[in-house]
PDB file of C-alpha atoms in Angstrom:
ATOM      1  CA  MET A   1      46.231 -72.261  28.005  1.00 43.00           C
ATOM      2  CA  SER A   2      42.713 -72.510  26.880  1.00 46.00           C
ATOM      3  CA  VAL A   3      41.819 -74.283  23.195  1.00 53.00           C
ATOM      4  CA  LEU A   4      38.813 -73.398  21.316  1.00 53.00           C
ATOM      5  CA  PRO A   5      36.546 -76.296  20.627  1.00 58.00           C
ATOM      6  CA  GLU A   6      36.879 -77.322  17.114  1.00 56.00           C
ATOM      7  CA  ALA A   7      33.271 -76.311  16.198  1.00 53.00           C
ATOM      8  CA  ASP A   8      34.005 -72.931  17.994  1.00 55.00           C
ATOM      9  CA  THR A   9      37.459 -72.446  15.803  1.00 53.00           C
ATOM     10  CA  GLU A  10      35.520 -73.017  12.765  1.00 55.00           C
ATOM     11  CA  GLU A  11      32.887 -71.014  12.869  1.00 56.00           C
ATOM     12  CA  LYS A  12      35.207 -68.107  13.959  1.00 52.00           C
ATOM     13  CA  ALA A  13      37.362 -68.715  10.985  1.00 54.00           C
ATOM     14  CA  ALA A  14      33.816 -68.850   8.610  1.00 57.00           C
ATOM     15  CA  TYR A  15      32.641 -65.371   9.863  1.00 65.00           C
ATOM     16  CA  ALA A  16      36.291 -64.034   9.905  1.00 66.00           C
ATOM     17  CA  ALA A  17      36.320 -60.664   7.926  1.00 78.00           C
ATOM     18  CA  PRO A  18      40.290 -59.677   7.831  1.00 82.00           C
ATOM     19  CA  ALA A  19      39.844 -56.595   5.642  1.00 81.00           C
ATOM     20  CA  LEU A  20      37.233 -55.007   7.971  1.00 85.00           C
ATOM     21  CA  GLU A  21      38.979 -56.237  11.023  1.00 87.00           C
ATOM     22  CA  LYS A  22      42.363 -54.191   9.744  1.00 86.00           C
ATOM     23  CA  GLY A  23      40.045 -51.116   8.927  1.00 88.00           C
ATOM     24  CA  LEU A  24      38.646 -51.104  12.443  1.00 88.00           C
ATOM     25  CA  ASP A  25      42.483 -52.064  14.077  1.00 90.00           C
ATOM     26  CA  ILE A  26      43.140 -48.972  12.757  1.00 90.00           C
ATOM     27  CA  LEU A  27      40.332 -46.713  13.616  1.00 87.00           C
ATOM     28  CA  GLU A  28      40.574 -48.059  17.371  1.00 87.00           C
ATOM     29  CA  LEU A  29      44.704 -47.366  17.169  1.00 88.00           C
ATOM     30  CA  LEU A  30      44.313 -43.782  16.044  1.00 86.00           C
ATOM     31  CA  ALA A  31      40.952 -43.086  18.354  1.00 79.00           C
ATOM     32  CA  GLU A  32      43.202 -44.756  21.528  1.00 79.00           C
ATOM     33  CA  THR A  33      46.771 -42.804  20.489  1.00 80.00           C
ATOM     34  CA  GLY A  34      44.558 -39.219  20.434  1.00 71.00           C
ATOM     35  CA  GLU A  35      46.801 -37.927  17.247  1.00 83.00           C
ATOM     36  CA  PRO A  36      47.612 -38.444  14.041  1.00 89.00           C
ATOM     37  CA  LEU A  37      50.284 -41.047  12.795  1.00 91.00           C
ATOM     38  CA  SER A  38      52.010 -41.827   9.604  1.00 92.00           C
ATOM     39  CA  THR A  39      51.102 -44.898   7.669  1.00 91.00           C
ATOM     40  CA  ARG A  40      54.470 -46.511   8.546  1.00 91.00           C
ATOM     41  CA  VAL A  41      53.752 -45.988  12.442  1.00 92.00           C
ATOM     42  CA  ILE A  42      50.629 -47.469  12.156  1.00 93.00           C
ATOM     43  CA  ALA A  43      52.105 -50.648  10.196  1.00 91.00           C
ATOM     44  CA  GLU A  44      54.659 -50.965  12.937  1.00 92.00           C
ATOM     45  CA  ARG A  45      51.857 -50.389  15.853  1.00 91.00           C
ATOM     46  CA  LEU A  46      49.241 -52.990  14.247  1.00 91.00           C
ATOM     47  CA  GLN A  47      52.508 -55.403  13.662  1.00 90.00           C
ATOM     48  CA  ARG A  48      51.407 -55.338   9.891  1.00 89.00           C
ATOM     49  CA  SER A  49      52.875 -54.786   6.702  1.00 89.00           C
ATOM     50  CA  LYS A  50      52.837 -51.176   5.286  1.00 86.00           C
ATOM     51  CA  SER A  51      51.376 -52.137   2.158  1.00 86.00           C
ATOM     52  CA  GLU A  52      48.195 -53.680   3.521  1.00 85.00           C
ATOM     53  CA  ILE A  53      47.952 -50.907   5.756  1.00 89.00           C
ATOM     54  CA  PHE A  54      48.135 -48.165   2.850  1.00 88.00           C
ATOM     55  CA  ARG A  55      45.433 -49.778   1.232  1.00 88.00           C
ATOM     56  CA  MET A  56      43.283 -49.927   4.229  1.00 89.00           C
ATOM     57  CA  VAL A  57      44.298 -46.189   5.005  1.00 90.00           C
ATOM     58  CA  PHE A  58      43.305 -45.142   1.126  1.00 88.00           C
ATOM     59  CA  VAL A  59      39.721 -46.268   1.362  1.00 90.00           C
ATOM     60  CA  LEU A  60      38.920 -45.144   5.088  1.00 90.00           C
ATOM     61  CA  GLN A  61      40.497 -41.878   3.437  1.00 89.00           C
ATOM     62  CA  GLN A  62      38.360 -42.100   0.087  1.00 89.00           C
ATOM     63  CA  ARG A  63      35.354 -42.666   2.704  1.00 89.00           C
ATOM     64  CA  GLY A  64      36.138 -39.825   4.731  1.00 86.00           C
ATOM     65  CA  TYR A  65      36.855 -41.615   7.991  1.00 85.00           C
ATOM     66  CA  LEU A  66      40.721 -40.530   8.013  1.00 90.00           C
ATOM     67  CA  GLU A  67      42.367 -37.300   7.080  1.00 89.00           C
ATOM     68  CA  ARG A  68      45.653 -36.287   6.429  1.00 90.00           C
ATOM     69  CA  GLU A  69      47.367 -33.350   8.900  1.00 87.00           C
ATOM     70  CA  PRO A  70      47.909 -30.446   6.585  1.00 88.00           C
ATOM     71  CA  GLY A  71      51.906 -30.382   5.409  1.00 88.00           C
ATOM     72  CA  THR A  72      52.549 -33.886   6.893  1.00 91.00           C
ATOM     73  CA  ASP A  73      52.088 -37.807   5.908  1.00 89.00           C
ATOM     74  CA  ARG A  74      50.405 -38.322   9.459  1.00 92.00           C
ATOM     75  CA  LEU A  75      46.552 -39.499   9.259  1.00 90.00           C
ATOM     76  CA  GLY A  76      44.091 -38.705  12.009  1.00 87.00           C
ATOM     77  CA  LEU A  77      40.485 -39.463  12.675  1.00 82.00           C
ATOM     78  CA  SER A  78      37.987 -37.082  10.696  1.00 78.00           C
ATOM     79  CA  ARG A  79      34.590 -36.079  12.330  1.00 68.00           C
ATOM     80  CA  ARG A  80      32.622 -39.008  10.583  1.00 73.00           C
ATOM     81  CA  LEU A  81      32.842 -41.370  13.188  1.00 71.00           C
ATOM     82  CA  PHE A  82      31.277 -38.760  15.353  1.00 64.00           C
ATOM     83  CA  ASP A  83      28.839 -37.404  12.715  1.00 65.00           C
ATOM     84  CA  LEU A  84      27.534 -41.500  12.713  1.00 65.00           C
ATOM     85  CA  GLY A  85      27.441 -41.336  16.576  1.00 62.00           C
ATOM     86  CA  ILE A  86      25.024 -38.533  17.046  1.00 56.00           C
ATOM     87  CA  ARG A  87      22.891 -40.130  14.631  1.00 56.00           C
ATOM     88  CA  THR A  88      22.304 -43.027  17.059  1.00 56.00           C
ATOM     89  CA  PRO A  89      18.701 -42.858  18.489  1.00 49.00           C
ATOM     90  CA  GLY A  90      20.417 -41.961  21.899  1.00 57.00           C
ATOM     91  CA  GLY A  91      22.383 -39.226  20.256  1.00 61.00           C
ATOM     92  CA  LYS A  92      19.498 -37.975  17.714  1.00 71.00           C
ATOM     93  CA  GLN A  93      16.667 -38.338  21.089  1.00 83.00           C
ATOM     94  CA  LEU A  94      19.017 -35.972  23.224  1.00 90.00           C
ATOM     95  CA  THR A  95      19.706 -33.274  20.674  1.00 90.00           C
ATOM     96  CA  SER A  96      16.191 -33.367  19.439  1.00 91.00           C
ATOM     97  CA  VAL A  97      14.889 -32.797  22.981  1.00 93.00           C
ATOM     98  CA  VAL A  98      17.557 -30.132  24.022  1.00 96.00           C
ATOM     99  CA  LEU A  99      18.365 -28.043  20.754  1.00 95.00           C
ATOM    100  CA  PRO A 100      15.175 -26.669  20.703  1.00 96.00           C
ATOM    101  CA  LEU A 101      15.193 -25.619  24.281  1.00 97.00           C
ATOM    102  CA  MET A 102      18.851 -24.014  23.718  1.00 97.00           C
ATOM    103  CA  GLU A 103      17.435 -21.950  21.075  1.00 97.00           C
ATOM    104  CA  ARG A 104      14.938 -20.477  22.763  1.00 97.00           C
ATOM    105  CA  PHE A 105      17.456 -19.882  25.700  1.00 97.00           C
ATOM    106  CA  SER A 106      19.858 -18.296  23.137  1.00 96.00           C
ATOM    107  CA  GLU A 107      17.744 -16.156  21.544  1.00 95.00           C
ATOM    108  CA  GLU A 108      16.351 -14.822  24.813  1.00 95.00           C
ATOM    109  CA  SER A 109      19.119 -14.449  26.827  1.00 94.00           C
ATOM    110  CA  GLY A 110      21.588 -13.483  23.432  1.00 93.00           C
ATOM    111  CA  GLN A 111      24.036 -16.038  24.955  1.00 94.00           C
ATOM    112  CA  ALA A 112      25.860 -18.778  22.707  1.00 95.00           C
ATOM    113  CA  ALA A 113      25.367 -22.265  24.475  1.00 96.00           C
ATOM    114  CA  HIS A 114      26.786 -25.893  23.939  1.00 96.00           C
ATOM    115  CA  LEU A 115      25.363 -29.183  24.682  1.00 96.00           C
ATOM    116  CA  VAL A 116      28.103 -31.541  26.017  1.00 95.00           C
ATOM    117  CA  VAL A 117      28.204 -35.414  26.678  1.00 94.00           C
ATOM    118  CA  LEU A 118      30.790 -37.482  28.092  1.00 91.00           C
ATOM    119  CA  SER A 119      32.282 -40.437  25.749  1.00 86.00           C
ATOM    120  CA  ARG A 120      35.464 -42.463  26.386  1.00 81.00           C
ATOM    121  CA  ALA A 121      36.720 -40.021  29.347  1.00 89.00           C
ATOM    122  CA  GLN A 122      36.196 -37.183  27.139  1.00 88.00           C
ATOM    123  CA  THR A 123      33.722 -34.551  26.841  1.00 92.00           C
ATOM    124  CA  VAL A 124      31.933 -34.143  23.364  1.00 90.00           C
ATOM    125  CA  VAL A 125      30.126 -31.184  22.303  1.00 91.00           C
ATOM    126  CA  LEU A 126      26.796 -32.373  20.467  1.00 90.00           C
ATOM    127  CA  ALA A 127      25.337 -29.120  19.305  1.00 92.00           C
ATOM    128  CA  THR A 128      25.740 -25.271  19.780  1.00 94.00           C
ATOM    129  CA  THR A 129      23.598 -22.436  19.749  1.00 95.00           C
ATOM    130  CA  ALA A 130      25.055 -19.192  18.237  1.00 91.00           C
ATOM    131  CA  GLY A 131      22.449 -16.462  20.249  1.00 83.00           C
ATOM    132  CA  HIS A 132      22.873 -12.775  18.975  1.00 79.00           C
ATOM    133  CA  LEU A 133      25.543 -11.007  20.780  1.00 78.00           C
ATOM    134  CA  ASP A 134      28.178  -9.207  18.521  1.00 72.00           C
ATOM    135  CA  ALA A 135      30.689 -11.236  20.288  1.00 70.00           C
ATOM    136  CA  SER A 136      30.636 -14.796  21.994  1.00 79.00           C
ATOM    137  CA  VAL A 137      32.722 -18.157  22.016  1.00 82.00           C
ATOM    138  CA  ILE A 138      31.255 -21.068  19.944  1.00 80.00           C
ATOM    139  CA  VAL A 139      33.246 -24.275  19.123  1.00 84.00           C
ATOM    140  CA  ARG A 140      32.515 -26.841  16.816  1.00 82.00           C
ATOM    141  CA  PRO A 141      30.602 -29.879  17.494  1.00 81.00           C
ATOM    142  CA  GLY A 142      32.741 -32.680  18.290  1.00 81.00           C
ATOM    143  CA  TYR A 143      35.210 -30.451  20.068  1.00 82.00           C
ATOM    144  CA  GLY A 144      36.209 -32.135  23.260  1.00 82.00           C
ATOM    145  CA  ARG A 145      38.902 -32.017  26.478  1.00 88.00           C
ATOM    146  CA  PRO A 146      39.592 -34.851  28.817  1.00 92.00           C
ATOM    147  CA  ALA A 147      36.471 -34.741  31.528  1.00 95.00           C
ATOM    148  CA  LEU A 148      38.485 -34.141  34.711  1.00 95.00           C
ATOM    149  CA  ASP A 149      39.745 -30.947  32.721  1.00 94.00           C
ATOM    150  CA  ALA A 150      36.559 -29.371  31.778  1.00 95.00           C
ATOM    151  CA  ASN A 151      33.837 -27.707  33.983  1.00 97.00           C
ATOM    152  CA  SER A 152      31.582 -29.475  31.884  1.00 97.00           C
ATOM    153  CA  GLY A 153      32.941 -32.908  32.391  1.00 97.00           C
ATOM    154  CA  LEU A 154      33.339 -32.085  36.323  1.00 97.00           C
ATOM    155  CA  LEU A 155      29.542 -31.352  36.287  1.00 97.00           C
ATOM    156  CA  ILE A 156      28.472 -34.612  34.410  1.00 98.00           C
ATOM    157  CA  LEU A 157      30.521 -36.489  36.691  1.00 98.00           C
ATOM    158  CA  ALA A 158      29.195 -34.953  39.436  1.00 98.00           C
ATOM    159  CA  PHE A 159      25.930 -36.018  38.796  1.00 98.00           C
ATOM    160  CA  GLN A 160      26.491 -39.791  38.634  1.00 97.00           C
ATOM    161  CA  SER A 161      26.611 -42.618  40.985  1.00 95.00           C
ATOM    162  CA  GLU A 162      29.967 -43.788  41.985  1.00 94.00           C
ATOM    163  CA  ALA A 163      29.417 -46.758  39.889  1.00 94.00           C
ATOM    164  CA  ARG A 164      28.397 -45.051  36.972  1.00 95.00           C
ATOM    165  CA  ARG A 165      31.029 -42.162  37.273  1.00 95.00           C
ATOM    166  CA  ARG A 166      33.976 -44.918  37.314  1.00 93.00           C
ATOM    167  CA  GLY A 167      32.421 -46.358  34.228  1.00 93.00           C
ATOM    168  CA  LEU A 168      32.375 -43.475  32.209  1.00 92.00           C
ATOM    169  CA  MET A 169      35.939 -42.851  32.897  1.00 93.00           C
ATOM    170  CA  ARG A 170      36.807 -46.523  32.399  1.00 89.00           C
ATOM    171  CA  GLU A 171      38.558 -45.515  29.137  1.00 83.00           C
ATOM    172  CA  ALA A 172      40.683 -42.837  30.820  1.00 86.00           C
ATOM    173  CA  PRO A 173      44.473 -43.767  30.888  1.00 86.00           C
ATOM    174  CA  PRO A 174      45.340 -45.025  34.505  1.00 89.00           C
ATOM    175  CA  GLU A 175      46.769 -41.746  36.005  1.00 90.00           C
ATOM    176  CA  ILE A 176      43.665 -39.810  35.222  1.00 89.00           C
ATOM    177  CA  ARG A 177      41.087 -42.595  36.607  1.00 91.00           C
ATOM    178  CA  LYS A 178      43.486 -42.233  39.618  1.00 93.00           C
ATOM    179  CA  ARG A 179      42.645 -38.622  39.926  1.00 94.00           C
ATOM    180  CA  LEU A 180      38.688 -39.501  40.594  1.00 93.00           C
ATOM    181  CA  ASP A 181      40.225 -40.664  44.019  1.00 93.00           C
ATOM    182  CA  GLU A 182      42.021 -37.509  45.130  1.00 96.00           C
ATOM    183  CA  PRO A 183      40.686 -35.603  47.868  1.00 96.00           C
ATOM    184  CA  ALA A 184      40.735 -32.386  45.627  1.00 95.00           C
ATOM    185  CA  THR A 185      38.841 -34.265  43.090  1.00 96.00           C
ATOM    186  CA  GLN A 186      36.287 -35.473  45.612  1.00 95.00           C
ATOM    187  CA  VAL A 187      35.762 -32.099  47.017  1.00 96.00           C
ATOM    188  CA  ALA A 188      35.242 -30.542  43.712  1.00 95.00           C
ATOM    189  CA  LEU A 189      32.386 -33.050  42.532  1.00 97.00           C
ATOM    190  CA  ALA A 190      30.702 -32.813  45.993  1.00 97.00           C
ATOM    191  CA  GLU A 191      30.750 -28.854  45.820  1.00 97.00           C
ATOM    192  CA  VAL A 192      29.716 -29.053  42.299  1.00 97.00           C
ATOM    193  CA  ARG A 193      26.775 -31.511  43.171  1.00 97.00           C
ATOM    194  CA  ALA A 194      25.740 -29.122  46.231  1.00 97.00           C
ATOM    195  CA  LEU A 195      25.388 -26.037  44.240  1.00 97.00           C
ATOM    196  CA  GLY A 196      23.764 -27.845  41.403  1.00 97.00           C
ATOM    197  CA  HIS A 197      25.946 -25.905  39.036  1.00 98.00           C
ATOM    198  CA  ARG A 198      29.184 -24.645  38.092  1.00 97.00           C
ATOM    199  CA  ILE A 199      30.251 -21.263  37.399  1.00 97.00           C
ATOM    200  CA  ALA A 200      34.129 -21.034  36.640  1.00 96.00           C
ATOM    201  CA  PRO A 201      36.535 -19.843  34.602  1.00 95.00           C
ATOM    202  CA  SER A 202      37.016 -21.776  31.427  1.00 93.00           C
ATOM    203  CA  ARG A 203      39.879 -24.343  31.445  1.00 88.00           C
ATOM    204  CA  ASP A 204      40.752 -23.678  27.972  1.00 84.00           C
ATOM    205  CA  ILE A 205      39.780 -19.822  27.025  1.00 83.00           C
ATOM    206  CA  LEU A 206      41.332 -16.987  28.560  1.00 84.00           C
ATOM    207  CA  ALA A 207      38.295 -14.078  29.376  1.00 86.00           C
ATOM    208  CA  VAL A 208      35.924 -16.548  29.750  1.00 92.00           C
ATOM    209  CA  THR A 209      33.563 -17.727  32.699  1.00 95.00           C
ATOM    210  CA  ASP A 210      31.841 -21.031  31.827  1.00 96.00           C
ATOM    211  CA  ILE A 211      27.928 -21.350  33.544  1.00 97.00           C
ATOM    212  CA  ALA A 212      27.138 -24.856  33.268  1.00 98.00           C
ATOM    213  CA  CYS A 213      23.874 -26.716  34.565  1.00 98.00           C
ATOM    214  CA  PRO A 214      22.980 -30.716  34.451  1.00 98.00           C
ATOM    215  CA  VAL A 215      20.507 -32.087  32.539  1.00 97.00           C
ATOM    216  CA  ILE A 216      19.047 -34.735  35.107  1.00 97.00           C
ATOM    217  CA  GLY A 217      17.149 -37.611  32.950  1.00 94.00           C
ATOM    218  CA  PRO A 218      14.468 -39.903  34.565  1.00 93.00           C
ATOM    219  CA  ALA A 219      17.285 -42.063  35.969  1.00 91.00           C
ATOM    220  CA  GLY A 220      18.517 -39.306  38.313  1.00 95.00           C
ATOM    221  CA  HIS A 221      21.720 -38.675  36.670  1.00 96.00           C
ATOM    222  CA  ALA A 222      23.146 -36.096  34.402  1.00 97.00           C
ATOM    223  CA  GLU A 223      22.783 -37.008  30.694  1.00 95.00           C
ATOM    224  CA  ALA A 224      24.560 -34.044  29.653  1.00 96.00           C
ATOM    225  CA  ALA A 225      25.602 -30.274  30.410  1.00 98.00           C
ATOM    226  CA  ILE A 226      24.179 -27.269  28.689  1.00 98.00           C
ATOM    227  CA  LEU A 227      27.403 -24.859  29.084  1.00 97.00           C
ATOM    228  CA  VAL A 228      27.083 -21.007  28.482  1.00 97.00           C
ATOM    229  CA  PRO A 229      30.737 -19.461  27.601  1.00 95.00           C
ATOM    230  CA  CYS A 230      30.621 -15.613  28.985  1.00 93.00           C
ATOM    231  CA  LEU A 231      33.101 -13.573  27.307  1.00 87.00           C
ATOM    232  CA  GLN A 232      34.663 -10.918  29.561  1.00 81.00           C
ATOM    233  CA  ARG A 233      34.874  -7.770  27.496  1.00 76.00           C
ATOM    234  CA  HIS A 234      35.939  -4.131  28.440  1.00 70.00           C
ATOM    235  CA  GLY A 235      32.697  -1.882  29.285  1.00 72.00           C
ATOM    236  CA  VAL A 236      30.399  -4.635  29.344  1.00 75.00           C
ATOM    237  CA  GLU A 237      28.660  -5.657  32.566  1.00 79.00           C
ATOM    238  CA  THR A 238      27.513  -9.632  32.158  1.00 83.00           C
ATOM    239  CA  ASP A 239      24.792 -10.559  34.908  1.00 91.00           C
ATOM    240  CA  GLU A 240      26.061 -13.788  35.517  1.00 93.00           C
ATOM    241  CA  ASN A 241      23.137 -14.444  37.820  1.00 95.00           C
ATOM    242  CA  ALA A 242      20.376 -13.570  35.346  1.00 96.00           C
ATOM    243  CA  ILE A 243      21.968 -16.547  32.883  1.00 96.00           C
ATOM    244  CA  LEU A 244      22.248 -18.878  35.587  1.00 97.00           C
ATOM    245  CA  LEU A 245      18.661 -18.577  36.194  1.00 97.00           C
ATOM    246  CA  ALA A 246      17.484 -18.648  32.640  1.00 97.00           C
ATOM    247  CA  LEU A 247      20.285 -21.861  31.755  1.00 98.00           C
ATOM    248  CA  LYS A 248      18.912 -23.707  34.868  1.00 98.00           C
ATOM    249  CA  ALA A 249      15.308 -23.512  33.764  1.00 98.00           C
ATOM    250  CA  CYS A 250      16.124 -24.566  30.332  1.00 98.00           C
ATOM    251  CA  ALA A 251      18.252 -27.755  31.398  1.00 98.00           C
ATOM    252  CA  ALA A 252      15.495 -28.552  33.863  1.00 97.00           C
ATOM    253  CA  GLU A 253      12.729 -28.537  31.322  1.00 97.00           C
ATOM    254  CA  ALA A 254      15.170 -30.800  29.209  1.00 97.00           C
ATOM    255  CA  GLY A 255      15.864 -33.300  32.035  1.00 96.00           C
ATOM    256  CA  LEU A 256      11.999 -33.396  32.153  1.00 95.00           C
ATOM    257  CA  ARG A 257      11.626 -33.993  28.594  1.00 94.00           C
ATOM    258  CA  LEU A 258      13.651 -36.800  28.113  1.00 91.00           C
ATOM    259  CA  PRO A 259      11.942 -40.100  27.922  1.00 86.00           C
ATOM    260  CA  PHE A 260      13.027 -43.034  30.254  1.00 75.00           C
ATOM    261  CA  GLY A 261      15.624 -45.361  28.990  1.00 60.00           C
TER     262      GLY A 261
END
């Protein structure tokens, strides 16, 4: 067993912030679990007393980082961390470049559009535009699904180097990471890359066809995807080819406007 030098131990003790560490432990636990937990369960999993966890939970809830599940005593992450995340230079830069182009696309086509990125092996909707059709599918920013179970996730993963793809999936559970090596996944990724886009039934909503194009940055990989959820309606024909052509132009222009780094 290695022993920290005395100076390192003293420095670590001098800069310790127990309350902050407990708060971060709670946030990380809820993020990794992916579902609301009661204060008792949080305390058990973090091996801390219920009273000290209760105080931290109270503060985090007051500051808007946690919210209580309706009708239960379980607490989950709010959207606050996501909102802070998209205010970082990278998130703000991507949104500021792509969103105006998406708004123009939606105004001209009438279709709703979603700007999607990958985070922690999940798709995350950064921004949406509504279009002007009398019926469309719009999800709130922050909505996400496992990357391999979403058309936008497959699209983004298809336009990555092998090393970068595995890096993006590093925080997925082991059984999900193994799916990257399955022949069916490899074939799907190769097909998407060859086509340069993805048109497929939504994996989440019935009677919806997803049309998605990658936003390729200066480094040559997909920084995001722009996805149009086309709602199938009785007596209304949707020209998917026209939507695809317009969306490709939008995504290509967005990629050209992204700065290096």
